Coordinates of C-alpha atoms in Angstrom, one line a residue:
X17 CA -37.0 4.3 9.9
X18 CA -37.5 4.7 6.2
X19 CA -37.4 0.9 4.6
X20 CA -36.3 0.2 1.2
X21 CA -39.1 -2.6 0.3
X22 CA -36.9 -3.5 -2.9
X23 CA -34.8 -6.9 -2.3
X24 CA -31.5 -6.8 -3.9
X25 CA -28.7 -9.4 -4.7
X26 CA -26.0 -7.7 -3.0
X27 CA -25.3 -4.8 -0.7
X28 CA -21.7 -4.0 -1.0
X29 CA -20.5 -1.8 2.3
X30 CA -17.6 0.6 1.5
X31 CA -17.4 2.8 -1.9
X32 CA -13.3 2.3 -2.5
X33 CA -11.8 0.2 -4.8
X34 CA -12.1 -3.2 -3.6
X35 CA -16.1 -2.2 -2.9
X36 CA -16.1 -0.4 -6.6
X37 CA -14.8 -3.5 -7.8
X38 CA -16.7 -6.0 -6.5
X39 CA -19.7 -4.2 -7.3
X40 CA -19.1 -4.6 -10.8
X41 CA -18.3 -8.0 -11.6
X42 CA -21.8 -8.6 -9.6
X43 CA -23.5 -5.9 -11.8
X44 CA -22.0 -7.4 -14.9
X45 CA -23.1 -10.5 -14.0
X46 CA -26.7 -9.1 -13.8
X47 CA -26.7 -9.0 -10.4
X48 CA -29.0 -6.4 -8.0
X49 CA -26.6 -4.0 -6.3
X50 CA -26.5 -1.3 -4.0
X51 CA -23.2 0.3 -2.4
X52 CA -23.6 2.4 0.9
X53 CA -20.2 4.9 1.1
X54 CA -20.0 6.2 4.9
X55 CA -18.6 9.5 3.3
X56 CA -19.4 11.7 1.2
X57 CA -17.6 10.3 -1.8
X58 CA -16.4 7.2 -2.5
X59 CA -12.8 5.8 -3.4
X60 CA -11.7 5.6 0.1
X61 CA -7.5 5.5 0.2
X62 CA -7.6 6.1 -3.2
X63 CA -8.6 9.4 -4.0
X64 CA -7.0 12.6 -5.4
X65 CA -7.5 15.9 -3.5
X66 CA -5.9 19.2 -3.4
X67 CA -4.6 19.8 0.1
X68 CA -3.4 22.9 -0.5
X69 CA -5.8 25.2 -2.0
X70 CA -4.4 27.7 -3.5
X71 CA -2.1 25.9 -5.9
X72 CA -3.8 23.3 -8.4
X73 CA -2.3 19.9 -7.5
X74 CA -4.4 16.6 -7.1
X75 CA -2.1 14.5 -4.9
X76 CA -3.1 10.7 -4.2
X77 CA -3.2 11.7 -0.4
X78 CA -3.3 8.5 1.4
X79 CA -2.7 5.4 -1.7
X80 CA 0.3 6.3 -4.0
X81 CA 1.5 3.3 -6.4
X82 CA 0.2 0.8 -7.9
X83 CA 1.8 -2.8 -8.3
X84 CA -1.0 -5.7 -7.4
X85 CA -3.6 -4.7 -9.6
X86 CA -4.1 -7.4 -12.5
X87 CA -4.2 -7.2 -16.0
X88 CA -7.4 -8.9 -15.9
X89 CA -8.8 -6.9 -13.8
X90 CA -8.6 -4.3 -16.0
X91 CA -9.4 -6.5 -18.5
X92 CA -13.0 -7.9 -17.5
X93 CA -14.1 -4.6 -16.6
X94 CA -13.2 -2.6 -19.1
X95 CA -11.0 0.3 -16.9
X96 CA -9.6 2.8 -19.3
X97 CA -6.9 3.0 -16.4
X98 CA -2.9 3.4 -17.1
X99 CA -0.2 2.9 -15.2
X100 CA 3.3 4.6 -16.0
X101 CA 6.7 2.3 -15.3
X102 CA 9.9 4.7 -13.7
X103 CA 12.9 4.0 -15.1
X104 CA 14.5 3.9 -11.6
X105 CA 14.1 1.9 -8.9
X106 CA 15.3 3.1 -6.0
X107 CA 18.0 5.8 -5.1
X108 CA 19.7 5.6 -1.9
X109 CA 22.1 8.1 -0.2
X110 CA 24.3 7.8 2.0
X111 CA 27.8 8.8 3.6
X112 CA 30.8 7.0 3.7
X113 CA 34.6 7.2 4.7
X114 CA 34.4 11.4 4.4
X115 CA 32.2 10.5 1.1
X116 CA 28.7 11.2 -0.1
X117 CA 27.5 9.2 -2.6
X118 CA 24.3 7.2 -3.3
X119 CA 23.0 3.5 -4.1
X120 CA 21.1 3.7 -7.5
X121 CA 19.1 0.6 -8.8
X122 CA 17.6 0.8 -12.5
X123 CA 14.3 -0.8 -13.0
X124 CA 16.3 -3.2 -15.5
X125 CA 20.0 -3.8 -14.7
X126 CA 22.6 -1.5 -16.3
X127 CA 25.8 -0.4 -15.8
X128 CA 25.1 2.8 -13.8
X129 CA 23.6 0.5 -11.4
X130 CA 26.9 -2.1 -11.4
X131 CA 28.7 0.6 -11.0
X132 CA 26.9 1.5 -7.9
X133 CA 26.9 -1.4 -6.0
X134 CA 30.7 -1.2 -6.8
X135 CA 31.6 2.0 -5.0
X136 CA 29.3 1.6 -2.5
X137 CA 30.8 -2.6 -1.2
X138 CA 34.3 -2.5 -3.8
X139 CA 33.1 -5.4 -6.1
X140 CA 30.7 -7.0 -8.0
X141 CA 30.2 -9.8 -5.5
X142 CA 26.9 -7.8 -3.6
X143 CA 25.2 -6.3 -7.0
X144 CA 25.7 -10.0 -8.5
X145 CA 23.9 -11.3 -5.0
X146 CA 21.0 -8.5 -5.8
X147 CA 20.5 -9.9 -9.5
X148 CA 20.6 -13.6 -8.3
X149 CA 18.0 -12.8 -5.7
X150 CA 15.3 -10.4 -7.3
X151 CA 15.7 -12.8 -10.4
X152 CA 14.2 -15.8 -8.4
X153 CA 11.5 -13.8 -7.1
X154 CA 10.6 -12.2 -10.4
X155 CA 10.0 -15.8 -11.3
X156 CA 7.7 -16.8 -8.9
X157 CA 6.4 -13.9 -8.9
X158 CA 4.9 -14.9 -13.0
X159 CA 4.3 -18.2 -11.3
X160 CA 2.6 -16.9 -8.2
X161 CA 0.5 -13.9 -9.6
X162 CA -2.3 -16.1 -11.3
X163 CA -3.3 -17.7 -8.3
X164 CA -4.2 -14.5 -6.8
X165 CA -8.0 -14.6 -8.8
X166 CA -8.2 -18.1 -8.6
X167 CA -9.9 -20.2 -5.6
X168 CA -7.0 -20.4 -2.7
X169 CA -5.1 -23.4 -3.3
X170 CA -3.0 -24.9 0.2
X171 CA 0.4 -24.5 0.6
X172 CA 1.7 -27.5 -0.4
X173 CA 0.0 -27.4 -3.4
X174 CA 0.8 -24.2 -4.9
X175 CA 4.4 -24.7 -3.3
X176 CA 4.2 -27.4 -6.1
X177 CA 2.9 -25.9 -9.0
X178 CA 5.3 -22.9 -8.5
X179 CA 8.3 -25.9 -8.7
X180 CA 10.9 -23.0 -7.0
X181 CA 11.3 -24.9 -3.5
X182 CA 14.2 -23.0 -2.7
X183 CA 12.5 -19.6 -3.6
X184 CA 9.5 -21.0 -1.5
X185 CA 11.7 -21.7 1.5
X186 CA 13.1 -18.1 1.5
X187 CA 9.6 -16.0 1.1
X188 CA 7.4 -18.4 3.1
X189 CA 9.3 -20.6 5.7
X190 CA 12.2 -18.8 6.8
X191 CA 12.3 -15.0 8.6
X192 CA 13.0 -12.6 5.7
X193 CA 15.3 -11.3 7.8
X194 CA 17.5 -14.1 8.2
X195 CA 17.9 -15.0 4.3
X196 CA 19.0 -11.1 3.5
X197 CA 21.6 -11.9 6.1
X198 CA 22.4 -15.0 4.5
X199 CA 22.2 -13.3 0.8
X200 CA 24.0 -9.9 1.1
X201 CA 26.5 -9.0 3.6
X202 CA 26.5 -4.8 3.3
X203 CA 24.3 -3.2 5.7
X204 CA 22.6 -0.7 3.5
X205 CA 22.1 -2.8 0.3
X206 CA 20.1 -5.3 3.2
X207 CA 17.8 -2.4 4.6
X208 CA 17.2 -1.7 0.7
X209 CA 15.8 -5.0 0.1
X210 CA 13.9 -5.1 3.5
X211 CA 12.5 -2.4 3.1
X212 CA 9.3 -3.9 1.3
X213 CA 8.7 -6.0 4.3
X214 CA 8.4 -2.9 6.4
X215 CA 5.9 -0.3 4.6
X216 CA 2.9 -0.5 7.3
X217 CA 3.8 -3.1 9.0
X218 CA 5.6 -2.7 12.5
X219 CA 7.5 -5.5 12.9
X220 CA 11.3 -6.4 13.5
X221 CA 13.0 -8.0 9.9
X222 CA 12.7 -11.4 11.8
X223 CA 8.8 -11.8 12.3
X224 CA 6.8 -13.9 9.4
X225 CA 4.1 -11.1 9.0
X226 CA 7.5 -9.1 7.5
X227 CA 7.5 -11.6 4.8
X228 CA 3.7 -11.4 4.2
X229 CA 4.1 -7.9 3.9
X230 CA 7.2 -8.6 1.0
X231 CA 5.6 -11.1 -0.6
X232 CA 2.6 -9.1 -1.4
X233 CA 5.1 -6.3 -2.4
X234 CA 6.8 -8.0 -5.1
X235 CA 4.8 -10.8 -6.9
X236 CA 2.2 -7.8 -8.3
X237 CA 0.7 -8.9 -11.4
X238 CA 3.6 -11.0 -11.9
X239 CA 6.6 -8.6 -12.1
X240 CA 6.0 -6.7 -8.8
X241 CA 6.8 -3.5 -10.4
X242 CA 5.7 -0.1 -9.0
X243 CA 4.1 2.0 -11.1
X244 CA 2.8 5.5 -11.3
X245 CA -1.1 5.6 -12.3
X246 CA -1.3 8.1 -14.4
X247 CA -3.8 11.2 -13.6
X248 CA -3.2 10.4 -9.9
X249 CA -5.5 7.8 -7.8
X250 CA -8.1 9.8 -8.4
X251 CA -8.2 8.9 -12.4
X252 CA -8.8 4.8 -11.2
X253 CA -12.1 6.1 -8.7
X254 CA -13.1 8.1 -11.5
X255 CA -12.9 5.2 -13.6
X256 CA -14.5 2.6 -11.4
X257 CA -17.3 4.7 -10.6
X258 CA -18.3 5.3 -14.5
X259 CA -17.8 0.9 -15.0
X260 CA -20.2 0.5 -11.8
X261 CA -22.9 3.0 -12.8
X262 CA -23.2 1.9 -16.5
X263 CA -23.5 -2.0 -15.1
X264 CA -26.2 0.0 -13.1
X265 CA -24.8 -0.1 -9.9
X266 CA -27.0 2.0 -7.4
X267 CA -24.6 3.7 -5.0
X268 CA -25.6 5.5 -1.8
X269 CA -23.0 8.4 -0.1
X270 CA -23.4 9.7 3.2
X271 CA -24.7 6.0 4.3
X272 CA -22.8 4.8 7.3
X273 CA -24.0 1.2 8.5
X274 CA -25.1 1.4 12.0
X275 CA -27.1 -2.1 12.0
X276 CA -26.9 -5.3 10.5
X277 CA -29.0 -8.3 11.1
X278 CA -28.3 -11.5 9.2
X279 CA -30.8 -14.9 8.9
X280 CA -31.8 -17.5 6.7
X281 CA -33.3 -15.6 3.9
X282 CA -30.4 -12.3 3.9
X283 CA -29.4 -9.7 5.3
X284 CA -30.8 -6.4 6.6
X285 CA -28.5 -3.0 7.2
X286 CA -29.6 0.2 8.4
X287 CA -27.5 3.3 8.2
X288 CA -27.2 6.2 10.5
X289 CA -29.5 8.5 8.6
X290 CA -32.3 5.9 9.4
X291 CA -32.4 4.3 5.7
X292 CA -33.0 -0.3 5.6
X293 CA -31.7 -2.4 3.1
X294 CA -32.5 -5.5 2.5
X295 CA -30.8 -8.1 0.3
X296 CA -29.8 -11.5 -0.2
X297 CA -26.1 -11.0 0.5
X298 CA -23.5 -9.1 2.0
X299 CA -20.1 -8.3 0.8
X300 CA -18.4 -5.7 3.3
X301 CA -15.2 -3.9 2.0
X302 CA -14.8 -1.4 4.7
X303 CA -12.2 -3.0 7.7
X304 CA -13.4 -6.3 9.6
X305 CA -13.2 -4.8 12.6
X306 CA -16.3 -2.6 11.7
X307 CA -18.1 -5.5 10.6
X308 CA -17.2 -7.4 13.9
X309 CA -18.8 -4.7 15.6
X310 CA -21.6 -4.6 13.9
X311 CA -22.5 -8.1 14.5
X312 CA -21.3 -7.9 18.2
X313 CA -18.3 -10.2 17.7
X314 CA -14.9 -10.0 18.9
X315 CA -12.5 -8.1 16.6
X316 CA -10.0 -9.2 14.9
X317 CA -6.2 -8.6 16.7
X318 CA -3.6 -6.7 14.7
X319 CA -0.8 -4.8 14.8
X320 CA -1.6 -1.3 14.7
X321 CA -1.0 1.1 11.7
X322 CA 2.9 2.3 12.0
X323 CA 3.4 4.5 8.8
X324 CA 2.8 8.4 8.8
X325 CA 2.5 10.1 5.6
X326 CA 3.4 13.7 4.5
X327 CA 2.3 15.3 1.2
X328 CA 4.6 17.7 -0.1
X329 CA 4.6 20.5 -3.1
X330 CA 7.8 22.0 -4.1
X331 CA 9.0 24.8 -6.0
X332 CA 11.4 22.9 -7.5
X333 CA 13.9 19.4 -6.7
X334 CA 16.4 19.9 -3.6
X335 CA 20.0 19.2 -4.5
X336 CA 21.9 16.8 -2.9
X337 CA 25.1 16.2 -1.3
X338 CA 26.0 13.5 -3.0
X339 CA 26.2 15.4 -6.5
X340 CA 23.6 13.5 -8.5
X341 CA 21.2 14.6 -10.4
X342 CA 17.7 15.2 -8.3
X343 CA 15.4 14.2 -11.1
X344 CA 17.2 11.1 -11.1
X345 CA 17.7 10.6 -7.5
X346 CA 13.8 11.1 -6.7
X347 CA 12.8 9.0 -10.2
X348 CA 11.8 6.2 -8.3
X349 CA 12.1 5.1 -4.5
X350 CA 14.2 7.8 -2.5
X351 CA 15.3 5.8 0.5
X352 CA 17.1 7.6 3.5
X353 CA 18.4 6.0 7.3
X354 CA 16.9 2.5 5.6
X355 CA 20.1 0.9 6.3
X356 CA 19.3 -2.7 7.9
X357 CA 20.6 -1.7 11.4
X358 CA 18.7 1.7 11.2
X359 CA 15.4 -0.1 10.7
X360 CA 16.1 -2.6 13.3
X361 CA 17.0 0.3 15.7
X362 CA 14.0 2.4 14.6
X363 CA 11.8 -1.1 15.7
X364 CA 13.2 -1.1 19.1
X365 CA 13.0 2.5 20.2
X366 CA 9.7 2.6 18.7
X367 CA 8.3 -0.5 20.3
X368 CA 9.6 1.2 23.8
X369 CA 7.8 4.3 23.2
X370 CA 10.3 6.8 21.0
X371 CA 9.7 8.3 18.3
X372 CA 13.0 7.1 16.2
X373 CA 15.7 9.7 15.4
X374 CA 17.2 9.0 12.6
X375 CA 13.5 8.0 11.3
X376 CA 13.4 5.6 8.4
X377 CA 12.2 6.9 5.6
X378 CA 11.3 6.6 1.9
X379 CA 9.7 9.3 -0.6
X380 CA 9.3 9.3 -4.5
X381 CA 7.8 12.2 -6.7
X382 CA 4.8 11.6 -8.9
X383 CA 5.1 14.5 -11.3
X384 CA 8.6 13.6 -12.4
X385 CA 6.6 10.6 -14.4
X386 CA 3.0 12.3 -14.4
X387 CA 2.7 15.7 -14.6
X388 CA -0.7 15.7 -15.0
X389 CA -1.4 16.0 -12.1
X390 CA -0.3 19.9 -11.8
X391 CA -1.9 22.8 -14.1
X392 CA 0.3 23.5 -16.6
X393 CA 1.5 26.8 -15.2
X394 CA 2.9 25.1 -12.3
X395 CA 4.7 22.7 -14.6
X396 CA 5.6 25.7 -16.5
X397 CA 7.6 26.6 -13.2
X398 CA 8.8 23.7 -11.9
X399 CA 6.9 22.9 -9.5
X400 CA 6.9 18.9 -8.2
X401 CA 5.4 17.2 -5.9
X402 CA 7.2 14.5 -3.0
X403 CA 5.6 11.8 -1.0
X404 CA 7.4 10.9 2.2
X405 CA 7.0 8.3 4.4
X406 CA 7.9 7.3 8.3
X407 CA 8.3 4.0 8.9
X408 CA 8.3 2.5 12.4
X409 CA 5.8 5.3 13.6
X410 CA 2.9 3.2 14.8
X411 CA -0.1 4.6 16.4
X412 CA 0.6 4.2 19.8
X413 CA 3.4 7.2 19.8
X414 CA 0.4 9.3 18.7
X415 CA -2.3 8.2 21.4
X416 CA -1.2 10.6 24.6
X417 CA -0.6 13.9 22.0
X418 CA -1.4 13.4 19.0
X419 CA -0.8 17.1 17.6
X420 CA 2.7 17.2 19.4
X421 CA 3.7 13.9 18.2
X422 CA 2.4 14.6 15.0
X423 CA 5.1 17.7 15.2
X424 CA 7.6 15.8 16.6
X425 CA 7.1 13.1 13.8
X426 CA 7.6 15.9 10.9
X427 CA 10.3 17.2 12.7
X428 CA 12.5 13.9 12.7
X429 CA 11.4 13.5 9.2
X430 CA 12.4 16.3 7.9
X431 CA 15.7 16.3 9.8
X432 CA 16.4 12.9 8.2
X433 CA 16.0 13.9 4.4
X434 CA 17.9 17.2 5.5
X435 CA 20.8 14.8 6.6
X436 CA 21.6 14.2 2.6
X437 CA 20.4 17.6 0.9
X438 CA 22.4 20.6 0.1
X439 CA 18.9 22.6 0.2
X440 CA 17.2 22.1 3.0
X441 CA 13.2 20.6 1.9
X442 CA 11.8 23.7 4.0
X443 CA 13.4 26.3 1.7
X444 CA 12.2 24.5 -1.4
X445 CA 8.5 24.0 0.1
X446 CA 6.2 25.8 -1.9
X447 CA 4.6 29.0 0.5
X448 CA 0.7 29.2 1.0
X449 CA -1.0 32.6 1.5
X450 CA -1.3 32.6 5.2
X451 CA 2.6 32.0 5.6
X452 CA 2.8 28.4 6.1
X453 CA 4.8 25.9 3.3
X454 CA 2.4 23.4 1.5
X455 CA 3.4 20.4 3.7
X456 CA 1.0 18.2 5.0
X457 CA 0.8 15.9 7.8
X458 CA -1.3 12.3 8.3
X459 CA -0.4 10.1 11.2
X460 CA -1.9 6.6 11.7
X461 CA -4.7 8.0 13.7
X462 CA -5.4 10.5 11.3
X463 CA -5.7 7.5 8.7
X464 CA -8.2 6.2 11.1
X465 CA -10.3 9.1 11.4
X466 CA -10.0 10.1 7.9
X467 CA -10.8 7.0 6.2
X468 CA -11.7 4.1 8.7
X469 CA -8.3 2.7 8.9
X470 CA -8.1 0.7 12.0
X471 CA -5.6 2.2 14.0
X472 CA -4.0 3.1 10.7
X473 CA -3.5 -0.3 9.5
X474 CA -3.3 0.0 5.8
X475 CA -4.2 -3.5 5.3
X476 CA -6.9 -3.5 8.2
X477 CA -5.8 -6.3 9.5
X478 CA -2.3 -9.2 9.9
X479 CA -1.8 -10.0 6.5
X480 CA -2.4 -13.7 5.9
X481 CA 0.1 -15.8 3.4
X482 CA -2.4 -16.2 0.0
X483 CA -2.9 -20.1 0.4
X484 CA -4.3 -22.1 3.0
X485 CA -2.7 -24.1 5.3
X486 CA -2.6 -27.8 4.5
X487 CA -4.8 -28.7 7.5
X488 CA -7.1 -25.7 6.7
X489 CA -6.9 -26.6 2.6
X490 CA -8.3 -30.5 2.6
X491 CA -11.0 -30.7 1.0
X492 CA -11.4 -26.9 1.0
X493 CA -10.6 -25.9 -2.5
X494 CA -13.1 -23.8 -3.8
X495 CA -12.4 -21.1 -0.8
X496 CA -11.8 -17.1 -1.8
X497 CA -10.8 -15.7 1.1
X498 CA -13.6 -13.8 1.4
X499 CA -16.3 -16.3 3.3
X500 CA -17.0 -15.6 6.7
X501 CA -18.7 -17.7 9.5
X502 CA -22.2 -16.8 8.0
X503 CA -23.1 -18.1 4.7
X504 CA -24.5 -14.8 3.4
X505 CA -22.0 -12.3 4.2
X506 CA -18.0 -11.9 2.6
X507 CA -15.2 -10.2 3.1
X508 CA -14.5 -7.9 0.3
X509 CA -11.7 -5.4 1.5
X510 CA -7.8 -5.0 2.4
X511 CA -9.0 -7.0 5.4
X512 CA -9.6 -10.3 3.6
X513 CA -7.3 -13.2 2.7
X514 CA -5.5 -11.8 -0.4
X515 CA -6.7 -8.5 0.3
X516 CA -3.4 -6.5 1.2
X517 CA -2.8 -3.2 -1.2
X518 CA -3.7 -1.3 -3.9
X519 CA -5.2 -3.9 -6.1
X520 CA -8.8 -4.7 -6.4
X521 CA -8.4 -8.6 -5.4
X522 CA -10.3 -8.8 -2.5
X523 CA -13.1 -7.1 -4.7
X524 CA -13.1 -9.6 -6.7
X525 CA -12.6 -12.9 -5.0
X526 CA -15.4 -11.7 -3.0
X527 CA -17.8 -11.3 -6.5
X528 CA -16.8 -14.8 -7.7
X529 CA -17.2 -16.7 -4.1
X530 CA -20.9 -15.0 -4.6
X531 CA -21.2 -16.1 -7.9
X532 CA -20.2 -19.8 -7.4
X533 CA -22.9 -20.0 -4.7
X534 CA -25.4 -18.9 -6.9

């Protein structure tokens, strides 16, 4: 065992961004602090690689947009980080009465959008129920979004502050599933807006982790809006790593935790490569089910990770059947079989054991706002890239063959987009030098072996409302989210109270429930 006699203020566990984070609000605070990274670079889901080698494109392979990360985050921290709004929302084909046509949604309400809605029900009843709706939860969502950094407050408190009881009701006390019924009467505008309760989350539209999972969607840094970060995911590691390093942040790769002792004084870690740390505190941003194990506690229940993942580079945009432009209809969100029934039937036969044909999916194309991301001679071309994803695929369709399920999984996906192209996405793949297309595969338990995602679970864990309950808030009101049972270590990942998503939170709630201790 080779001991490290130095004592530090904090050892943060897990190098992506929540970790990266965290570590430098301590830093900056002039705090001791050393980050162990099981791998053998750090970012964790939100990296850049190229994953096909012979063609220069970073894709963000596992993280893809970003919508929760604050302002002030940015802010404090000084992140020379942008993030790039699409002009579209979403784009949904589909076929009707001998007709293909497709929903589009503008970021901001227009008339190409009106006019949507309009073919697709025959009025202006639905698309003025879609306005109505999204424009109360744009306005909690400025309410809401503050409290995200602040100590967690208990329901009825915040349910206060906010002053939207009615808006409060829908997102926190009654199935999201049963107020789009109540709100919007076509099937496919529905699966549309449920559609943000689904992504990772395997649930049917009427369970309340369905609205955790929408909530957190849509009330990011107060206007819930997806956006593209520019340079790829990659371009925020890179810039977290250079803030933590010159706040003098001493990181460690290639350090997996394989101990972790805990008493009065601090905390002591050793990793697998027979390295000890000791310091006073512990703030762990890898999953909580690792930590769990580490201290030889139960782990935490969860549903299991239900979202595969393909990675696509194209020679150029499919056309589609329904006639519309492809660089507008894969601008934003490309929906596809995400009609309300469709999802609900994709719960069921999934929950039973089948993969679901149609499968659910939804894809949107980074280089149609950021080319960066491509040399230039593969812009020059027209080259693009196209994230797809499978909703209702947990990990348990995987377990028996992984490989053929995998194949299987690809298979229905790829049938499913076909449904609504005039070119096939295979002929339109870009080819690689051995003869196979530059399509890549990642199911839940890929997400688990690649990056320590339990069981794929993208948010580690159940997400948890961002408030207390009122039994849990008396008296209680200087809580992060991040404490645990011992006084010395946090929670500082996807896995803690607030934690869900692209968005640094956890990181730092964990910093300032330190900090206040201190």
């Amino acid at each position: 065992m080779k001991d490290n006699h130095k004592v530090y203020d904090a050892i943060i566990v897990g190098g992506g961004h929540n970790g990266l984070v965290a570590a430098s609000y301590l830093a900056k605070a002039g705090k001791s602090v050393l980050l162990l990274e099981a791998r053998d670079e750090s970012g964790g889901a939100t990296t850049s690689v190229k994953p096909f080698p012979e063609y220069d494109a970073r894709l963000s392979r596992y993280s893809y947009l970003v919508s929760l990360l604050p302002d002030q985050i940015v802010a404090d921290l000084g992140i020379h980080f942008r993030t790039l709004g699409r002009a579209v929302a979403s784009y949904t084909p589909y076929h009707r009465d001998g007709k293909d046509d497709g929903l589009l949604v503008s970021t901001d309400w227009d008339d190409a959008t009106a006019s949507s809605f309009r073919r697709l029900t025959g009025s202006d009843q639905e698309g003025n129920a879609w306005q109505k709706f999204y424009g109360e939860i744009a306005e909690l969502a400025q309410r809401f979004a503050p409290s995200m950094l602040q100590p967690l407050k208990s329901a009825a408190e915040l349910k206060s502050e906010m002053g939207l009881p009615e808006v409060w009701r829908n997102l926190m006390e009654v199935p999201i599933g049963e107020v789009i019924r109540e709100r919007f009467s076509d099937d496919l505008v529905r699966g549309v807006v449920l559609t943000d309760a689904l992504i990772g989350t395997f649930v049917s539209a009427d369970d309340m982790q369905a609205n955790r999972c929408f909530l957190y969607h849509l009330i990011g840094n107060g206007t819930g809006q997806w956006r593209v970060p520019q340079g790829g995911m990659g371009a925020l590691v890179k810039e977290l790593l250079r803030v933590a390093t010159s706040a003098g942040v001493e990181i460690k790769l290639q350090s997996k935790v394989s101990a972790l002792e805990s008493s009065a004084s601090g905390v002591r870690v050793e990793t697998e490569s027979g390295h000890s740390y000791v310091a006073k505190d512990l703030l762990f941003a890898a999953a909580p089910q690792f930590l769990a194990r580490l201290r030889g506690q139960p782990e935490p229940s969860s549903l299991e990770g239900s979202q595969m993942k393909i990675n696509m580079l194209l020679t150029r945009l499919p056309r589609l059947k329904s006639g519309v432009e492809p660089r507008l209809a894969f601008a934003g969100t490309f929906h596809a079989n995400e009609s309300f029934t469709q999802f609900e039937t994709a719960y069921t036969r999934a929950r039973a054991g089948e993969m679901p044909q149609p499968l659910p999916l939804e894809m949107y194309c980074h280089t149609l706002t950021d080319p960066t991301i491509l040399a230039p001679e593969l812009n020059e071309k027209g080259f693009q890239t196209l994230t797809l994803f499978g909703l209702h695929t947990p990990a348990k369709l995987f377990d028996a063959d992984p490989e053929r399920a995998k194949a299987l999984a690809k298979e229905r996906a790829l049938s499913s987009l076909n449904e609504y192209l005039i070119d096939p996405i295979e002929s339109v793949l870009a080819p690689c030098r051995d003869g196979s297309l530059a399509i890549e595969v990642k199911s839940p338990l890929d997400l688990e072996k690649d990056i320590s995602l339990p069981r794929g679970n993208i948010f580690h864990r159940d997400l948890d409302f961002p408030f207390l309950d009122d039994e849990a808030g008396a008296g209680n009101q200087q809580l992060w989210g991040a404490e645990t049972d011992d006084r010395h270590i946090y929670l500082a990942g996807a896995g803690a109270r607030r934690g869900g998503g692209v968005s640094g939170i956890a990181g730092h709630n964990a910093a300032m429930a330190l900090l206040a201790k201190s």
